[in-house]
């Protein structure tokens, strides 16, 4: 168990519904290290409700809360985080030992999201209808944010691990056995 002698600071990024949270939970359980779920911070801050222009000040406060929480979390010796929030990810990646990019094809991610929508309670703050509408968002975000994520991974090549299938994800997790 070579990893017991190292700090384990791992951050997982990828497009929506790629399996970031599932991988982070598996790593957290396998290594016994804390899991920072960035989406959970988004919901706890209330930012998900702040979509109108008049909410700009409250949204700024919510983002400040999220940044403060991330700064506290990333000071720990070991952790795993998951999520892609472009304003927070540079801070997280700077302190991470490893950056994992889940580069899962769009059709698989859409299938994952549809299954989660109808067979799990992923985000209790959202309705099934919100999750159904998010299908369009997944497609939009893939093409809109894809180039930014790719540039980000290029900038952090020395820490980067790219996993392109769930078989590769499983093989990666097995390295901790």
CSV table of C-alpha atoms in Angstrom, one decimal:
chain,number,residue,atom,x,y,z
A,1,UNK,CA,0.0,0.0,0.0
A,2,UNK,CA,2.4,2.6,-1.3
A,3,UNK,CA,0.0,5.5,-1.1
A,4,UNK,CA,-0.1,5.5,2.7
A,5,UNK,CA,3.3,7.2,2.7
A,6,UNK,CA,2.2,10.1,0.4
A,7,UNK,CA,-0.1,13.0,0.7
A,8,UNK,CA,-3.1,12.2,-1.5
A,9,UNK,CA,-4.7,15.4,-2.9
A,10,UNK,CA,-6.7,14.5,-5.9
A,11,UNK,CA,-9.1,16.7,-7.9
A,12,UNK,CA,-11.5,15.2,-10.5
A,13,UNK,CA,-12.9,17.3,-13.3
A,14,UNK,CA,-14.9,16.5,-16.4
A,15,UNK,CA,-18.1,17.3,-18.2
A,16,UNK,CA,-21.5,17.0,-16.6
A,17,UNK,CA,-22.6,13.4,-15.8
A,18,UNK,CA,-19.1,11.9,-16.5
A,19,UNK,CA,-19.0,10.2,-13.1
A,20,UNK,CA,-16.8,12.7,-11.1
A,21,UNK,CA,-18.7,12.2,-7.9
A,22,UNK,CA,-18.8,8.5,-8.1
A,23,UNK,CA,-15.1,8.3,-8.7
A,24,UNK,CA,-14.4,10.7,-5.8
A,25,UNK,CA,-16.6,8.6,-3.5
A,26,UNK,CA,-14.8,5.5,-4.4
A,27,UNK,CA,-11.4,7.0,-3.9
A,28,UNK,CA,-12.5,8.6,-0.6
A,29,UNK,CA,-13.8,5.2,0.7
A,30,UNK,CA,-10.8,3.2,-0.6
A,31,UNK,CA,-8.2,5.6,0.9
A,32,UNK,CA,-10.1,6.8,3.9
A,33,UNK,CA,-9.7,10.4,2.9
A,34,UNK,CA,-12.2,13.3,3.0
A,35,UNK,CA,-14.3,14.0,-0.1
A,36,UNK,CA,-15.1,17.6,-1.1
A,37,UNK,CA,-18.1,17.6,-3.4
A,38,UNK,CA,-18.1,21.0,-5.1
A,39,UNK,CA,-21.8,20.7,-6.3
A,40,UNK,CA,-22.8,20.2,-2.6
A,41,UNK,CA,-21.1,23.6,-1.8
A,42,UNK,CA,-23.1,25.1,-4.7
A,43,UNK,CA,-26.3,24.0,-3.2
A,44,UNK,CA,-25.4,24.7,0.4
A,45,UNK,CA,-24.5,28.3,-0.6
A,46,UNK,CA,-27.9,28.8,-2.2
A,47,UNK,CA,-26.2,29.8,-5.5
A,48,UNK,CA,-28.3,27.5,-7.5
A,49,UNK,CA,-31.4,29.7,-6.8
A,50,UNK,CA,-29.6,33.0,-7.7
A,51,UNK,CA,-30.2,33.2,-11.4
A,52,UNK,CA,-31.8,36.6,-11.8
A,53,UNK,CA,-29.8,39.8,-12.4
A,54,UNK,CA,-31.1,41.3,-9.1
A,55,UNK,CA,-29.5,38.4,-7.3
A,56,UNK,CA,-26.0,39.4,-8.4
A,57,UNK,CA,-24.9,40.5,-4.9
A,58,UNK,CA,-26.2,37.4,-3.2
A,59,UNK,CA,-24.5,35.3,-5.9
A,60,UNK,CA,-21.2,37.1,-5.2
A,61,UNK,CA,-21.6,36.3,-1.5
A,62,UNK,CA,-22.4,32.6,-2.3
A,63,UNK,CA,-19.3,32.3,-4.5
A,64,UNK,CA,-17.2,33.9,-1.7
A,65,UNK,CA,-18.6,31.3,0.7
A,66,UNK,CA,-17.6,28.5,-1.7
A,67,UNK,CA,-14.1,29.9,-2.2
A,68,UNK,CA,-13.6,30.2,1.6
A,69,UNK,CA,-14.8,26.6,2.1
A,70,UNK,CA,-12.5,25.3,-0.7
A,71,UNK,CA,-9.5,27.2,0.8
A,72,UNK,CA,-10.2,25.5,4.2
A,73,UNK,CA,-10.6,22.0,2.7
A,74,UNK,CA,-7.5,22.2,0.5
A,75,UNK,CA,-5.3,22.9,3.5
A,76,UNK,CA,-5.9,19.3,4.7
A,77,UNK,CA,-3.2,16.7,4.3
A,78,UNK,CA,-5.3,14.4,2.2
A,79,UNK,CA,-8.5,14.9,0.1
A,80,UNK,CA,-10.3,14.2,-3.0
A,81,UNK,CA,-12.5,16.8,-4.7
A,82,UNK,CA,-14.9,16.6,-7.7
A,83,UNK,CA,-16.6,19.2,-9.8
A,84,UNK,CA,-15.9,21.8,-12.5
A,85,UNK,CA,-16.3,25.3,-11.3
A,86,UNK,CA,-14.0,27.4,-13.4
A,87,UNK,CA,-13.6,30.1,-10.6
A,88,UNK,CA,-12.6,27.5,-8.0
A,89,UNK,CA,-10.7,24.9,-10.0
A,90,UNK,CA,-7.4,26.8,-10.3
A,91,UNK,CA,-7.2,27.1,-6.5
A,92,UNK,CA,-8.0,23.4,-6.0
A,93,UNK,CA,-5.7,22.2,-8.7
A,94,UNK,CA,-2.8,24.3,-7.4
A,95,UNK,CA,-3.0,22.4,-4.2
A,96,UNK,CA,-3.7,19.0,-5.7
A,97,UNK,CA,-1.1,16.3,-6.3
A,98,UNK,CA,-3.1,14.9,-9.1
A,99,UNK,CA,-5.7,16.2,-11.6
A,100,UNK,CA,-8.0,13.5,-13.1
A,101,UNK,CA,-9.9,14.4,-16.2
A,102,UNK,CA,-12.9,12.1,-16.9
A,103,UNK,CA,-13.1,12.5,-20.7
A,104,UNK,CA,-16.2,10.3,-21.2
A,105,UNK,CA,-18.1,10.5,-24.5
A,106,UNK,CA,-21.3,12.7,-24.6
A,107,UNK,CA,-23.7,9.8,-25.4
A,108,UNK,CA,-22.6,7.8,-22.3
A,109,UNK,CA,-22.9,10.9,-20.1
A,110,UNK,CA,-26.4,11.5,-21.4
A,111,UNK,CA,-27.4,7.9,-20.7
A,112,UNK,CA,-25.9,8.3,-17.1
A,113,UNK,CA,-27.9,11.4,-16.5
A,114,UNK,CA,-31.2,10.0,-17.7
A,115,UNK,CA,-30.7,6.9,-15.5
A,116,UNK,CA,-29.9,9.1,-12.5
A,117,UNK,CA,-32.8,11.3,-13.2
A,118,UNK,CA,-35.3,8.5,-12.9
A,119,UNK,CA,-33.5,6.0,-10.6
A,120,UNK,CA,-31.8,8.1,-7.9
A,121,UNK,CA,-32.1,11.2,-5.7
A,122,UNK,CA,-29.0,12.9,-6.8
A,123,UNK,CA,-29.7,16.5,-5.8
A,124,UNK,CA,-32.6,16.8,-3.4
A,125,UNK,CA,-32.9,20.5,-4.1
A,126,UNK,CA,-33.8,19.8,-7.7
A,127,UNK,CA,-37.0,18.4,-9.1
A,128,UNK,CA,-37.2,15.7,-11.7
A,129,UNK,CA,-38.2,18.3,-14.2
A,130,UNK,CA,-35.1,20.3,-13.4
A,131,UNK,CA,-33.0,17.2,-14.1
A,132,UNK,CA,-34.9,16.6,-17.4
A,133,UNK,CA,-34.2,20.2,-18.5
A,134,UNK,CA,-30.5,19.7,-17.6
A,135,UNK,CA,-30.2,17.2,-20.5
A,136,UNK,CA,-30.0,20.2,-22.9
A,137,UNK,CA,-27.5,21.9,-20.5
A,138,UNK,CA,-25.3,18.8,-20.7
A,139,UNK,CA,-25.1,19.1,-24.5
A,140,UNK,CA,-24.6,22.9,-24.4
A,141,UNK,CA,-21.9,22.7,-21.7
A,142,UNK,CA,-20.0,20.0,-23.6
A,143,UNK,CA,-19.5,22.3,-26.5
A,144,UNK,CA,-19.3,25.6,-24.6
A,145,UNK,CA,-17.0,24.6,-21.8
A,146,UNK,CA,-15.1,21.8,-23.6
A,147,UNK,CA,-12.3,24.0,-25.0
A,148,UNK,CA,-11.8,25.7,-21.6
A,149,UNK,CA,-11.5,22.4,-19.9
A,150,UNK,CA,-9.0,21.2,-22.5
A,151,UNK,CA,-6.9,24.3,-22.1
A,152,UNK,CA,-7.0,23.9,-18.4
A,153,UNK,CA,-5.8,20.3,-18.6
A,154,UNK,CA,-3.0,21.4,-21.0
A,155,UNK,CA,-1.8,23.9,-18.4
A,156,UNK,CA,-1.6,21.2,-15.8
A,157,UNK,CA,-0.1,18.3,-17.8
A,158,UNK,CA,2.4,17.4,-15.0
A,159,UNK,CA,-0.5,16.5,-12.7
A,160,UNK,CA,-2.8,15.1,-15.3
A,161,UNK,CA,-4.4,11.7,-15.6
A,162,UNK,CA,-7.0,11.3,-18.4
A,163,UNK,CA,-9.5,8.5,-18.1
A,164,UNK,CA,-11.6,8.0,-21.3
A,165,UNK,CA,-13.8,5.1,-20.3
A,166,UNK,CA,-15.3,3.4,-17.2
A,167,UNK,CA,-12.9,0.5,-17.8
A,168,UNK,CA,-10.0,3.0,-17.4
A,169,UNK,CA,-11.7,4.4,-14.3
A,170,UNK,CA,-12.0,1.0,-12.7
A,171,UNK,CA,-8.4,0.2,-13.5
A,172,UNK,CA,-7.3,3.5,-11.9
A,173,UNK,CA,-9.3,2.7,-8.7
A,174,UNK,CA,-7.7,-0.7,-8.6
A,175,UNK,CA,-4.2,0.8,-8.4
A,176,UNK,CA,-5.1,1.6,-4.7
A,177,UNK,CA,-5.6,-2.1,-3.8
